[in-house]
């Protein structure tokens, strides 16, 4: 019986396609350091600035690799490209600027949403998405 691929906490090592690569490490750092969800194009641009050999196919493969290991959170907003953020343990909402299109993480304590569910409904995961104008675009 084959054992499950071994994955370290940072998603590196072990199993098929699990070897640590320079490209994967750069993409991981880009996602961790961004502080906000990034679209594939943003990941490609930031990674390519650090390591020019990172291509679009590498970004997609790496996103799939991290996502399969539960290390990423895909952020899917209606009418927007999927964005990805490194898995966070804190509760937070997402704010998308309608001017520049960037999406930011917002501390959930600053966002108060009350929803009264009908009888018999039980809420699981909550996702809060806000739209408006970011401070850079408001100037």
PDB file of C-alpha atoms in Angstrom:
ATOM      1  CA  UNK A   1       0.000   0.000   0.000  1.00  0.00           C
ATOM      2  CA  UNK A   2       1.438   3.378  -1.012  1.00  0.00           C
ATOM      3  CA  UNK A   3       1.736   6.040   1.623  1.00  0.00           C
ATOM      4  CA  UNK A   4       0.422   9.568   1.167  1.00  0.00           C
ATOM      5  CA  UNK A   5       2.906  12.130  -0.129  1.00  0.00           C
ATOM      6  CA  UNK A   6       4.821  13.803   2.646  1.00  0.00           C
ATOM      7  CA  UNK A   7       4.385  17.547   2.722  1.00  0.00           C
ATOM      8  CA  UNK A   8       6.035  19.952   5.089  1.00  0.00           C
ATOM      9  CA  UNK A   9       4.150  22.827   6.637  1.00  0.00           C
ATOM     10  CA  UNK A  10       5.289  25.176   3.864  1.00  0.00           C
ATOM     11  CA  UNK A  11       4.109  22.799   1.128  1.00  0.00           C
ATOM     12  CA  UNK A  12       7.591  21.693   0.130  1.00  0.00           C
ATOM     13  CA  UNK A  13       9.034  18.237  -0.231  1.00  0.00           C
ATOM     14  CA  UNK A  14       7.852  14.660  -0.616  1.00  0.00           C
ATOM     15  CA  UNK A  15       5.817  12.775  -3.172  1.00  0.00           C
ATOM     16  CA  UNK A  16       5.280  13.130  -6.899  1.00  0.00           C
ATOM     17  CA  UNK A  17       6.048  16.661  -7.991  1.00  0.00           C
ATOM     18  CA  UNK A  18       6.845  17.417  -4.371  1.00  0.00           C
ATOM     19  CA  UNK A  19      10.488  18.323  -4.697  1.00  0.00           C
ATOM     20  CA  UNK A  20      11.425  21.761  -3.520  1.00  0.00           C
ATOM     21  CA  UNK A  21      12.123  24.065  -6.439  1.00  0.00           C
ATOM     22  CA  UNK A  22      13.394  27.604  -6.649  1.00  0.00           C
ATOM     23  CA  UNK A  23      10.300  28.653  -8.641  1.00  0.00           C
ATOM     24  CA  UNK A  24       7.911  27.146  -6.087  1.00  0.00           C
ATOM     25  CA  UNK A  25       9.785  28.845  -3.255  1.00  0.00           C
ATOM     26  CA  UNK A  26       9.605  32.246  -4.995  1.00  0.00           C
ATOM     27  CA  UNK A  27       5.866  31.875  -5.655  1.00  0.00           C
ATOM     28  CA  UNK A  28       5.270  30.841  -2.034  1.00  0.00           C
ATOM     29  CA  UNK A  29       7.144  33.928  -0.792  1.00  0.00           C
ATOM     30  CA  UNK A  30       5.209  36.184  -3.177  1.00  0.00           C
ATOM     31  CA  UNK A  31       1.905  34.832  -1.831  1.00  0.00           C
ATOM     32  CA  UNK A  32       2.999  35.011   1.811  1.00  0.00           C
ATOM     33  CA  UNK A  33       4.419  38.527   1.529  1.00  0.00           C
ATOM     34  CA  UNK A  34       1.602  40.042  -0.548  1.00  0.00           C
ATOM     35  CA  UNK A  35      -0.711  40.658   2.403  1.00  0.00           C
ATOM     36  CA  UNK A  36      -3.663  40.414   0.012  1.00  0.00           C
ATOM     37  CA  UNK A  37      -5.121  37.944  -2.485  1.00  0.00           C
ATOM     38  CA  UNK A  38      -3.380  37.951  -5.876  1.00  0.00           C
ATOM     39  CA  UNK A  39      -4.622  37.049  -9.350  1.00  0.00           C
ATOM     40  CA  UNK A  40      -2.490  34.738 -11.492  1.00  0.00           C
ATOM     41  CA  UNK A  41      -1.161  37.700 -13.486  1.00  0.00           C
ATOM     42  CA  UNK A  42      -0.058  39.461 -10.299  1.00  0.00           C
ATOM     43  CA  UNK A  43       1.649  36.298  -9.031  1.00  0.00           C
ATOM     44  CA  UNK A  44       3.402  35.896 -12.389  1.00  0.00           C
ATOM     45  CA  UNK A  45       4.556  39.525 -12.458  1.00  0.00           C
ATOM     46  CA  UNK A  46       5.857  39.538  -8.867  1.00  0.00           C
ATOM     47  CA  UNK A  47       7.519  36.124  -9.207  1.00  0.00           C
ATOM     48  CA  UNK A  48       9.071  37.002 -12.560  1.00  0.00           C
ATOM     49  CA  UNK A  49      10.600  40.146 -11.065  1.00  0.00           C
ATOM     50  CA  UNK A  50      12.465  37.938  -8.578  1.00  0.00           C
ATOM     51  CA  UNK A  51      13.150  34.972 -10.854  1.00  0.00           C
ATOM     52  CA  UNK A  52      12.667  35.596 -14.606  1.00  0.00           C
ATOM     53  CA  UNK A  53      12.419  31.849 -15.351  1.00  0.00           C
ATOM     54  CA  UNK A  54       8.979  31.682 -13.670  1.00  0.00           C
ATOM     55  CA  UNK A  55       6.379  31.308 -16.425  1.00  0.00           C
ATOM     56  CA  UNK A  56       2.591  31.214 -16.491  1.00  0.00           C
ATOM     57  CA  UNK A  57       2.442  27.395 -16.635  1.00  0.00           C
ATOM     58  CA  UNK A  58       4.707  27.209 -13.568  1.00  0.00           C
ATOM     59  CA  UNK A  59       2.429  29.604 -11.682  1.00  0.00           C
ATOM     60  CA  UNK A  60      -0.666  27.521 -12.506  1.00  0.00           C
ATOM     61  CA  UNK A  61       1.056  24.237 -11.559  1.00  0.00           C
ATOM     62  CA  UNK A  62       2.296  25.742  -8.302  1.00  0.00           C
ATOM     63  CA  UNK A  63      -1.124  27.152  -7.419  1.00  0.00           C
ATOM     64  CA  UNK A  64      -2.627  23.690  -8.002  1.00  0.00           C
ATOM     65  CA  UNK A  65       0.167  22.093  -5.933  1.00  0.00           C
ATOM     66  CA  UNK A  66      -0.379  24.435  -2.960  1.00  0.00           C
ATOM     67  CA  UNK A  67      -4.184  24.292  -3.254  1.00  0.00           C
ATOM     68  CA  UNK A  68      -4.208  20.466  -3.220  1.00  0.00           C
ATOM     69  CA  UNK A  69      -2.255  20.610   0.036  1.00  0.00           C
ATOM     70  CA  UNK A  70      -4.655  23.099   1.649  1.00  0.00           C
ATOM     71  CA  UNK A  71      -2.090  25.900   1.767  1.00  0.00           C
ATOM     72  CA  UNK A  72      -4.018  28.420  -0.349  1.00  0.00           C
ATOM     73  CA  UNK A  73      -7.426  30.002  -0.143  1.00  0.00           C
ATOM     74  CA  UNK A  74      -8.970  30.751  -3.547  1.00  0.00           C
ATOM     75  CA  UNK A  75     -11.023  33.949  -3.489  1.00  0.00           C
ATOM     76  CA  UNK A  76     -13.786  33.850  -6.084  1.00  0.00           C
ATOM     77  CA  UNK A  77     -15.650  37.096  -6.629  1.00  0.00           C
ATOM     78  CA  UNK A  78     -18.436  37.374  -9.229  1.00  0.00           C
ATOM     79  CA  UNK A  79     -17.100  38.788 -12.505  1.00  0.00           C
ATOM     80  CA  UNK A  80     -13.492  38.809 -11.256  1.00  0.00           C
ATOM     81  CA  UNK A  81     -10.547  36.497 -11.893  1.00  0.00           C
ATOM     82  CA  UNK A  82      -9.910  34.032  -9.083  1.00  0.00           C
ATOM     83  CA  UNK A  83      -7.382  35.357  -6.609  1.00  0.00           C
ATOM     84  CA  UNK A  84      -5.270  33.319  -4.214  1.00  0.00           C
ATOM     85  CA  UNK A  85      -3.929  34.018  -0.767  1.00  0.00           C
ATOM     86  CA  UNK A  86      -1.692  32.001   1.510  1.00  0.00           C
ATOM     87  CA  UNK A  87      -3.904  30.252   4.079  1.00  0.00           C
ATOM     88  CA  UNK A  88      -4.599  32.451   7.084  1.00  0.00           C
ATOM     89  CA  UNK A  89      -5.949  31.399  10.455  1.00  0.00           C
ATOM     90  CA  UNK A  90      -7.610  34.709  11.293  1.00  0.00           C
ATOM     91  CA  UNK A  91     -11.137  35.655  10.294  1.00  0.00           C
ATOM     92  CA  UNK A  92     -11.147  38.396   7.702  1.00  0.00           C
ATOM     93  CA  UNK A  93     -13.193  39.901   4.902  1.00  0.00           C
ATOM     94  CA  UNK A  94     -12.124  40.974   1.416  1.00  0.00           C
ATOM     95  CA  UNK A  95     -12.417  44.461  -0.063  1.00  0.00           C
ATOM     96  CA  UNK A  96     -12.129  45.003  -3.828  1.00  0.00           C
ATOM     97  CA  UNK A  97     -11.361  48.482  -5.131  1.00  0.00           C
ATOM     98  CA  UNK A  98     -13.701  49.322  -8.007  1.00  0.00           C
ATOM     99  CA  UNK A  99     -11.108  51.719  -9.457  1.00  0.00           C
ATOM    100  CA  UNK A 100      -7.843  49.719  -9.548  1.00  0.00           C
ATOM    101  CA  UNK A 101      -9.324  46.219  -9.152  1.00  0.00           C
ATOM    102  CA  UNK A 102      -7.006  45.188  -6.303  1.00  0.00           C
ATOM    103  CA  UNK A 103      -8.439  43.037  -3.512  1.00  0.00           C
ATOM    104  CA  UNK A 104      -7.392  43.572   0.108  1.00  0.00           C
ATOM    105  CA  UNK A 105      -7.847  41.632   3.344  1.00  0.00           C
ATOM    106  CA  UNK A 106      -9.840  43.488   5.994  1.00  0.00           C
ATOM    107  CA  UNK A 107      -9.781  42.584   9.683  1.00  0.00           C
ATOM    108  CA  UNK A 108     -13.114  40.886  10.423  1.00  0.00           C
ATOM    109  CA  UNK A 109     -13.425  42.743  13.722  1.00  0.00           C
ATOM    110  CA  UNK A 110     -13.873  45.922  11.683  1.00  0.00           C
ATOM    111  CA  UNK A 111     -16.671  44.371   9.633  1.00  0.00           C
ATOM    112  CA  UNK A 112     -19.905  43.603  11.444  1.00  0.00           C
ATOM    113  CA  UNK A 113     -22.406  41.556   9.464  1.00  0.00           C
ATOM    114  CA  UNK A 114     -25.536  40.168  11.054  1.00  0.00           C
ATOM    115  CA  UNK A 115     -27.581  37.637   9.129  1.00  0.00           C
ATOM    116  CA  UNK A 116     -30.706  36.048  10.537  1.00  0.00           C
ATOM    117  CA  UNK A 117     -31.084  32.579   9.065  1.00  0.00           C
ATOM    118  CA  UNK A 118     -34.473  30.922   8.608  1.00  0.00           C
ATOM    119  CA  UNK A 119     -35.396  28.167  11.072  1.00  0.00           C
ATOM    120  CA  UNK A 120     -33.463  24.967  10.472  1.00  0.00           C
ATOM    121  CA  UNK A 121     -30.562  26.590   8.624  1.00  0.00           C
ATOM    122  CA  UNK A 122     -27.066  26.268  10.052  1.00  0.00           C
ATOM    123  CA  UNK A 123     -24.282  28.527   8.807  1.00  0.00           C
ATOM    124  CA  UNK A 124     -20.847  27.114   8.141  1.00  0.00           C
ATOM    125  CA  UNK A 125     -18.056  29.115   6.621  1.00  0.00           C
ATOM    126  CA  UNK A 126     -18.728  32.805   6.103  1.00  0.00           C
ATOM    127  CA  UNK A 127     -17.195  34.932   3.382  1.00  0.00           C
ATOM    128  CA  UNK A 128     -17.663  38.680   3.334  1.00  0.00           C
ATOM    129  CA  UNK A 129     -16.853  40.653   0.176  1.00  0.00           C
ATOM    130  CA  UNK A 130     -16.914  44.434   0.110  1.00  0.00           C
ATOM    131  CA  UNK A 131     -16.515  46.819  -2.845  1.00  0.00           C
ATOM    132  CA  UNK A 132     -15.558  50.458  -2.902  1.00  0.00           C
ATOM    133  CA  UNK A 133     -12.521  52.697  -3.325  1.00  0.00           C
ATOM    134  CA  UNK A 134      -9.100  51.992  -1.752  1.00  0.00           C
ATOM    135  CA  UNK A 135      -7.039  54.788  -0.120  1.00  0.00           C
ATOM    136  CA  UNK A 136      -4.595  54.963  -3.068  1.00  0.00           C
ATOM    137  CA  UNK A 137      -7.399  55.545  -5.571  1.00  0.00           C
ATOM    138  CA  UNK A 138      -9.321  57.939  -3.301  1.00  0.00           C
ATOM    139  CA  UNK A 139      -6.508  60.527  -3.470  1.00  0.00           C
TER     140      UNK A 139
END
